[in-house]
Amino acid sequence: EEGSGAMGGSASLIPRDLLGEYQELTFLSKQEILLAYKRFSELLPKEERENACSARVPKSQILTLPELRANPFQHRICHVFSTSENRDDMSFEDFLDMLSVFSDSATSDIKSHYAFRIFDFDDDGTLDRKDLEQLVNCLTGQGEESQLSSAEMEQLIQNILEESDIDKDGTINLSEFQHVVSRSPDFASSFKIVL
Amino acid sequence: EEPHGAAPVDFLQELPSCQSARRRRGGTQERRPALRGTASSRGAAARELLPERGELPHRPAREHPDCMAEKRRMRNSQQAKTEQLSRWKKWKRASSKSLKKALSEVKGLSSYLVLWRHDIHSIEGKFGTGIQSYFSFLRFLVLLNFIIFILMFSFVTLPTIISKYGIFNSTIAYISPKNIEDICTIYEPNGNKGLVYFYTYLKDLLSGTGFLEVTSLFYGYYSIDAVWISIMRYNLPLAYLLATFAYLALSFLWIIKRSVEGFKHNLVHDADPFQSYCNKVFAGWDFCITDPHAARLKHRSLQYELQMDLQEEKLKQKIAERRMEEKLRIYSLRIFINIIVIAILSGCFYSIYRVTVFSQENSSVSIRNDTRTDLVNLLVQYLPSIVITLANFIGPLIFSFLIRFEDYTPAFEIKLTLLRCVFVRLANIGVLLFSLWSQISDCGSDKCKPCGYNYKLYPCWESDVGQEMYKLMIFDFIVILAVALFMDFPRKLLVTHCSCKLVQWFGHKEFEISDNVLEIIYGQTICWIGAFFSPLLPAIATIKYFIIFYIKKIVLIHTRKPAARPIRASSSNFFFLVVLLIGLLLAFIPLGVSIARIPSSKACGPFRNFNTSWEVIPDTILKFPTGLQQVLFGMASEAFAVPFFVILCIIMFYVIALARAHKRVVEQLREQLVLESRDKTFLIRKIAEAQ
């Protein structure tokens, strides 16, 4: 995915000290940051490409990226990583933050933290039954015939809570989530986006 | 179980545990503008209360779950703090930082060297991590075979070639054999001297005889006792044996390392981590999928899997409530079906044995006159491979048919069928080798009195075994190619263009991961066994797997129908490596028997002057200084082995007892947590009532 010619061009658009800073503050390597810059500036209209570092891209544009367009959690991802008031656009630094969390070298602590935020659909700091129901519906797909029946959903949520709710309060808080995910062998390999 | 709605929410926000969780989260409040005012002040108050702030370990800024602006602020404050430290600590921090930077640069560069990085990445994007794990496994096998080839080549083949052509002033030393009858040392392989027809070359290429038999591909080429390179003496027999042990040990350690790497989970908990619902729901979606079609398939397979698991749970409950008569009926049915399975397996093994004996007795290499006889000859030589491939194909079909009657849960059905298929494939190789040995050691009418083996038919029996392994490998490769070309593509064309109902019901071929994996593990086991008898076999295996990667990739992209039941990357990785390990351990047995039990052939090979191949090692040890000799013999004696074994047992029991104690503590702590939570909600309710 990386062409050295394009890299040469975009390397001159990120100042070197900023590049070093991004390398220090994220888990991305230099090539990955430059590639992210290239893909981010492609989302902007031509006039704004010069100062892509300070531009903001609306959510609708971000969701056209192939890495996100097939993802059922695309709206939650944009919502969690955006730093604006309305949470509907992303700056380049938000984009880098997102790629950093989803990269190969991010710690599992960070990944589980952000996974918790993404799955917390109502943003109240815990995963309750409604959050879990929405999560399962996202997994099985939108549409009437692809959702589980209410009896199956009940049984499934009961099983999930039994496995992960340690203090038996009916919700999963951050530490319980991190604990159950640390013992999940598939989490590290599935929670990954590489451009 | 009291819903939180019963208690006022801001109470809970003020609890110290909530504060410390929020402090660990860092700048969460920055991302929630509504609560910004109240929460950050609360956070600040909490920070004053908790004394741990100052002793926060030096976590690099990027490990804080914050937005970029917060991380920048944190890094600047950390840097401001380091200004106050002593010069030594400053230098230490700076040097560790630059070291980390250098390491990440190296890692970035070395990622370019990874083979097939782009191909596997695109497969992952289209088909998910389950199928990608199969291709990563193929890549691992290519690398493993390449390293084994380098090992055998540089320690065994290269010195031989150097000495045979006299490069670097090297000469070969032949030690005259003592106490060996002359009749055992006669060995005249047909090197195809003189004018021959072209098809003889082709035939020789396919069966490893003729001109191939005298090349460095087979054991017979290495009939050298030592190589003198200027003044250094290179003990080729010892090098040959040690290189064999080295590649076996290398494979073993590498597989173990890989299986531990991808399998970091807690063994304390009883439940199976692969089957846990939390694993399937929280880690269910592959975030790397980029193709909308693949995403649709993934949604469907996730739905199917969750529904199957829920049904299976209900089935388990039903099974637990079975009555006595039911149980008796089912157990007797299972015993009966297992007997049928064993009978089928014995039938397979017996037919392989008979076919091998027939093939060995009736294939003669020296007839070159008649084309027809040559073709029939080739067929007879390939008969064991053909029968084994048929058995490997039919066996799994029969097993998957029979297991339906045994009434297991679906997950266990899959595991048991897989286990039986693995057993069939690996045992077939074992039976082939056993039948070969029974031929070689066939001492019926004093045929092997002088030499210890059947010297008339097998003057150089290691080359013969090497040829059989070579034929197995070539035939395996041909079968994979043929199935891809003549079964997968026509099937796809038929299904796409012909719309008659029967064909549509037949459908596209699913990419069955387990079948494909068993195929390549079977090939790898052959390579491990055969590398001792044919040192260049790993090179052939490397090329074979290299080509298979591209074949399988093209087949996958064009037939495009992943299996209905989703394959998870971690459980498939674990499964591949466990079966590979079983293959390796099974490969130890034939090699051990050949090296230590069967007398090595006296007419060819580096072990002509020894009774068995293993004898090189005691021979070399006897030439060591006496002190070292005594130490080594002491280590191999019972006086050392028994106390060592007893100590190992004690350590093992200790560790098991420790694990049990930890488990008990974990259970107690869990119960305490539940009680604490109940206390908390009770107290909050009381406070709310009192207000």
Tab-separated table of N, CA, C and O in Angstrom, chain B residues 338-399:
chain	number	residue	atom	x	y	z
B	338	ASN	N	-17.440	-47.531	17.400
B	338	ASN	CA	-15.986	-47.487	17.549
B	338	ASN	C	-15.350	-48.770	17.039
B	338	ASN	O	-14.277	-48.747	16.438
B	339	ILE	N	-16.042	-49.904	17.282
B	339	ILE	CA	-15.512	-51.174	16.765
B	339	ILE	C	-15.478	-51.128	15.241
B	339	ILE	O	-14.504	-51.557	14.608
B	340	ILE	N	-16.543	-50.577	14.640
B	340	ILE	CA	-16.557	-50.462	13.175
B	340	ILE	C	-15.388	-49.603	12.711
B	340	ILE	O	-14.687	-49.922	11.743
B	341	VAL	N	-15.163	-48.476	13.427
B	341	VAL	CA	-14.068	-47.577	13.046
B	341	VAL	C	-12.748	-48.305	13.115
B	341	VAL	O	-11.909	-48.223	12.207
B	342	ILE	N	-12.545	-49.063	14.202
B	342	ILE	CA	-11.283	-49.795	14.345
B	342	ILE	C	-11.141	-50.827	13.233
B	342	ILE	O	-10.054	-51.019	12.663
B	343	ALA	N	-12.271	-51.466	12.894
B	343	ALA	CA	-12.215	-52.467	11.815
B	343	ALA	C	-11.817	-51.809	10.501
B	343	ALA	O	-10.981	-52.331	9.752
B	344	ILE	N	-12.413	-50.644	10.224
B	344	ILE	CA	-12.064	-49.952	8.978
B	344	ILE	C	-10.587	-49.590	8.968
B	344	ILE	O	-9.882	-49.759	7.969
B	345	LEU	N	-10.105	-49.077	10.124
B	345	LEU	CA	-8.697	-48.692	10.207
B	345	LEU	C	-7.796	-49.890	9.972
B	345	LEU	O	-6.817	-49.815	9.224
B	346	SER	N	-8.146	-51.028	10.602
B	346	SER	CA	-7.310	-52.215	10.405
B	346	SER	C	-7.323	-52.638	8.952
B	346	SER	O	-6.290	-53.044	8.412
B	347	GLY	N	-8.494	-52.529	8.316
B	347	GLY	CA	-8.558	-52.852	6.893
B	347	GLY	C	-7.616	-51.980	6.085
B	347	GLY	O	-6.864	-52.475	5.233
B	348	CYS	N	-7.644	-50.661	6.385
B	348	CYS	CA	-6.736	-49.726	5.714
B	348	CYS	C	-5.294	-50.156	5.892
B	348	CYS	O	-4.528	-50.261	4.938
B	349	PHE	N	-4.929	-50.401	7.154
B	349	PHE	CA	-3.523	-50.687	7.447
B	349	PHE	C	-3.095	-51.965	6.762
B	349	PHE	O	-2.020	-52.039	6.185
B	350	TYR	N	-3.965	-52.973	6.803
B	350	TYR	CA	-3.588	-54.244	6.183
B	350	TYR	C	-3.407	-54.083	4.684
B	350	TYR	O	-2.478	-54.630	4.093
B	351	SER	N	-4.307	-53.308	4.058
B	351	SER	CA	-4.172	-53.136	2.605
B	351	SER	C	-2.899	-52.380	2.271
B	351	SER	O	-2.213	-52.690	1.294
B	352	ILE	N	-2.541	-51.378	3.103
B	352	ILE	CA	-1.296	-50.662	2.842
B	352	ILE	C	-0.114	-51.608	2.970
B	352	ILE	O	0.815	-51.592	2.140
B	353	TYR	N	-0.161	-52.468	3.995
B	353	TYR	CA	0.939	-53.410	4.196
B	353	TYR	C	1.091	-54.331	2.990
B	353	TYR	O	2.171	-54.478	2.427
B	354	ARG	N	-0.015	-54.895	2.555
B	354	ARG	CA	0.055	-55.843	1.424
B	354	ARG	C	0.522	-55.140	0.167
B	354	ARG	O	1.312	-55.658	-0.607
B	355	VAL	N	0.007	-53.927	-0.067
B	355	VAL	CA	0.359	-53.212	-1.289
B	355	VAL	C	1.841	-52.857	-1.287
B	355	VAL	O	2.514	-52.942	-2.323
B	356	THR	N	2.353	-52.449	-0.109
B	356	THR	CA	3.776	-52.105	-0.043
B	356	THR	C	4.637	-53.326	-0.332
B	356	THR	O	5.604	-53.246	-1.095
B	357	VAL	N	4.272	-54.449	0.288
B	357	VAL	CA	5.046	-55.681	0.055
B	357	VAL	C	5.013	-56.052	-1.428
B	357	VAL	O	6.033	-56.355	-2.037
B	358	PHE	N	3.827	-55.963	-2.015
B	358	PHE	CA	3.665	-56.284	-3.434
B	358	PHE	C	4.519	-55.354	-4.288
B	358	PHE	O	5.233	-55.795	-5.198
B	359	SER	N	4.461	-54.058	-3.967
B	359	SER	CA	5.196	-53.081	-4.764
B	359	SER	C	6.694	-53.307	-4.659
B	359	SER	O	7.420	-53.227	-5.663
B	360	GLN	N	7.157	-53.609	-3.465
B	360	GLN	CA	8.589	-53.817	-3.298
B	360	GLN	C	9.040	-55.070	-4.028
B	360	GLN	O	10.115	-55.091	-4.623
B	361	GLU	N	8.201	-56.111	-4.000
B	361	GLU	CA	8.640	-57.360	-4.630
B	361	GLU	C	8.598	-57.279	-6.144
B	361	GLU	O	9.383	-57.928	-6.815
B	362	ASN	N	7.657	-56.483	-6.685
B	362	ASN	CA	7.461	-56.544	-8.133
B	362	ASN	C	8.038	-55.385	-8.903
B	362	ASN	O	7.959	-55.359	-10.115
B	363	SER	N	8.564	-54.392	-8.251
B	363	SER	CA	9.109	-53.296	-9.047
B	363	SER	C	10.568	-53.579	-9.291
B	363	SER	O	11.345	-53.794	-8.378
B	364	SER	N	10.940	-53.601	-10.544
B	364	SER	CA	12.351	-53.799	-10.832
B	364	SER	C	12.779	-52.661	-11.729
B	364	SER	O	12.091	-52.271	-12.662
B	365	VAL	N	13.886	-52.122	-11.424
B	365	VAL	CA	14.283	-50.876	-12.068
B	365	VAL	C	15.032	-51.100	-13.358
B	365	VAL	O	15.164	-50.221	-14.176
B	366	SER	N	15.552	-52.303	-13.535
B	366	SER	CA	16.511	-52.417	-14.624
B	366	SER	C	15.894	-52.682	-15.981
B	366	SER	O	16.567	-52.684	-16.978
B	367	ILE	N	14.591	-52.894	-16.026
B	367	ILE	CA	13.978	-53.158	-17.334
B	367	ILE	C	13.776	-51.835	-18.048
B	367	ILE	O	13.082	-50.947	-17.578
B	368	ARG	N	14.374	-51.686	-19.193
B	368	ARG	CA	14.229	-50.404	-19.893
B	368	ARG	C	13.675	-50.581	-21.289
B	368	ARG	O	13.518	-49.651	-22.029
B	369	ASN	N	13.422	-51.800	-21.651
B	369	ASN	CA	13.158	-52.000	-23.070
B	369	ASN	C	11.738	-51.650	-23.458
B	369	ASN	O	11.509	-51.003	-24.458
B	370	ASP	N	10.802	-52.079	-22.688
B	370	ASP	CA	9.420	-51.967	-23.118
B	370	ASP	C	8.722	-50.796	-22.428
B	370	ASP	O	8.700	-50.724	-21.221
B	371	THR	N	8.149	-49.870	-23.244
B	371	THR	CA	7.481	-48.702	-22.645
B	371	THR	C	6.335	-49.112	-21.747
B	371	THR	O	6.123	-48.582	-20.682
B	372	ARG	N	5.569	-50.085	-22.262
B	372	ARG	CA	4.387	-50.491	-21.515
B	372	ARG	C	4.784	-51.021	-20.146
B	372	ARG	O	4.183	-50.689	-19.136
B	373	THR	N	5.797	-51.861	-20.132
B	373	THR	CA	6.237	-52.388	-18.846
B	373	THR	C	6.710	-51.260	-17.943
B	373	THR	O	6.532	-51.301	-16.736
B	374	ASP	N	7.323	-50.217	-18.603
B	374	ASP	CA	7.803	-49.104	-17.788
B	374	ASP	C	6.657	-48.385	-17.089
B	374	ASP	O	6.744	-48.069	-15.914
B	375	LEU	N	5.563	-48.154	-17.852
B	375	LEU	CA	4.433	-47.452	-17.249
B	375	LEU	C	3.827	-48.279	-16.122
B	375	LEU	O	3.519	-47.762	-15.046
B	376	VAL	N	3.659	-49.553	-16.413
B	376	VAL	CA	3.109	-50.438	-15.380
B	376	VAL	C	4.046	-50.457	-14.189
B	376	VAL	O	3.624	-50.430	-13.028
B	377	ASN	N	5.345	-50.465	-14.497
B	377	ASN	CA	6.358	-50.436	-13.452
B	377	ASN	C	6.198	-49.200	-12.565
B	377	ASN	O	6.226	-49.263	-11.340
B	378	LEU	N	6.000	-48.046	-13.233
B	378	LEU	CA	5.819	-46.804	-12.496
B	378	LEU	C	4.584	-46.884	-11.613
B	378	LEU	O	4.602	-46.459	-10.447
B	379	LEU	N	3.521	-47.439	-12.178
B	379	LEU	CA	2.280	-47.560	-11.419
B	379	LEU	C	2.488	-48.432	-10.190
B	379	LEU	O	2.033	-48.112	-9.092
B	380	VAL	N	3.203	-49.552	-10.403
B	380	VAL	CA	3.450	-50.447	-9.273
B	380	VAL	C	4.271	-49.732	-8.198
B	380	VAL	O	4.022	-49.871	-7.001
B	381	GLN	N	5.228	-48.913	-8.650
B	381	GLN	CA	6.048	-48.206	-7.666
B	381	GLN	C	5.228	-47.198	-6.883
B	381	GLN	O	5.508	-46.935	-5.717
B	382	TYR	N	4.223	-46.591	-7.566
B	382	TYR	CA	3.426	-45.575	-6.890
B	382	TYR	C	2.247	-46.157	-6.159
B	382	TYR	O	1.464	-45.415	-5.559
B	383	LEU	N	2.081	-47.458	-6.207
B	383	LEU	CA	0.895	-48.080	-5.600
B	383	LEU	C	0.722	-47.747	-4.112
B	383	LEU	O	-0.378	-47.400	-3.698
B	384	PRO	N	1.781	-47.810	-3.282
B	384	PRO	CA	1.569	-47.437	-1.870
B	384	PRO	C	1.049	-46.018	-1.725
B	384	PRO	O	0.115	-45.766	-0.954
B	385	SER	N	1.635	-45.058	-2.499
B	385	SER	CA	1.186	-43.663	-2.384
B	385	SER	C	-0.280	-43.542	-2.770
B	385	SER	O	-1.051	-42.822	-2.129
B	386	ILE	N	-0.657	-44.254	-3.853
B	386	ILE	CA	-2.045	-44.162	-4.314
B	386	ILE	C	-2.993	-44.687	-3.248
B	386	ILE	O	-4.012	-44.051	-2.928
B	387	VAL	N	-2.630	-45.844	-2.671
B	387	VAL	CA	-3.526	-46.443	-1.673
B	387	VAL	C	-3.627	-45.546	-0.445
B	387	VAL	O	-4.713	-45.345	0.119
B	388	ILE	N	-2.487	-44.960	-0.030
B	388	ILE	CA	-2.528	-44.077	1.144
B	388	ILE	C	-3.416	-42.871	0.866
B	388	ILE	O	-4.225	-42.458	1.714
B	389	THR	N	-3.268	-42.276	-0.336
B	389	THR	CA	-4.091	-41.100	-0.635
B	389	THR	C	-5.564	-41.474	-0.665
B	389	THR	O	-6.412	-40.721	-0.174
B	390	LEU	N	-5.889	-42.643	-1.232
B	390	LEU	CA	-7.290	-43.086	-1.235
B	390	LEU	C	-7.813	-43.237	0.190
B	390	LEU	O	-8.910	-42.788	0.516
B	391	ALA	N	-6.981	-43.871	1.045
B	391	ALA	CA	-7.401	-44.069	2.433
B	391	ALA	C	-7.607	-42.725	3.126
B	391	ALA	O	-8.563	-42.529	3.877
B	392	ASN	N	-6.685	-41.766	2.858
B	392	ASN	CA	-6.820	-40.454	3.472
B	392	ASN	C	-8.063	-39.730	2.991
B	392	ASN	O	-8.585	-38.850	3.662
B	393	PHE	N	-8.518	-40.076	1.792
B	393	PHE	CA	-9.680	-39.395	1.253
B	393	PHE	C	-10.972	-40.035	1.740
B	393	PHE	O	-11.928	-39.363	2.113
B	394	ILE	N	-10.995	-41.391	1.731
B	394	ILE	CA	-12.244	-42.082	2.057
B	394	ILE	C	-12.488	-42.099	3.562
B	394	ILE	O	-13.627	-41.968	4.016
B	395	GLY	N	-11.413	-42.250	4.339
B	395	GLY	CA	-11.544	-42.347	5.788
B	395	GLY	C	-12.385	-41.235	6.393
B	395	GLY	O	-13.377	-41.492	7.073
B	396	PRO	N	-11.996	-39.954	6.155
B	396	PRO	CA	-12.782	-38.858	6.738
B	396	PRO	C	-14.246	-38.878	6.315
B	396	PRO	O	-15.125	-38.548	7.119
B	397	LEU	N	-14.522	-39.270	5.066
B	397	LEU	CA	-15.923	-39.315	4.633
B	397	LEU	C	-16.703	-40.303	5.482
B	397	LEU	O	-17.806	-40.018	5.957
B	398	ILE	N	-16.110	-41.489	5.672
B	398	ILE	CA	-16.802	-42.513	6.470
B	398	ILE	C	-16.981	-42.041	7.903
B	398	ILE	O	-18.050	-42.213	8.502
B	399	PHE	N	-15.937	-41.403	8.456
B	399	PHE	CA	-16.035	-40.964	9.854
B	399	PHE	C	-17.120	-39.932	10.035
B	399	PHE	O	-17.887	-39.977	11.006
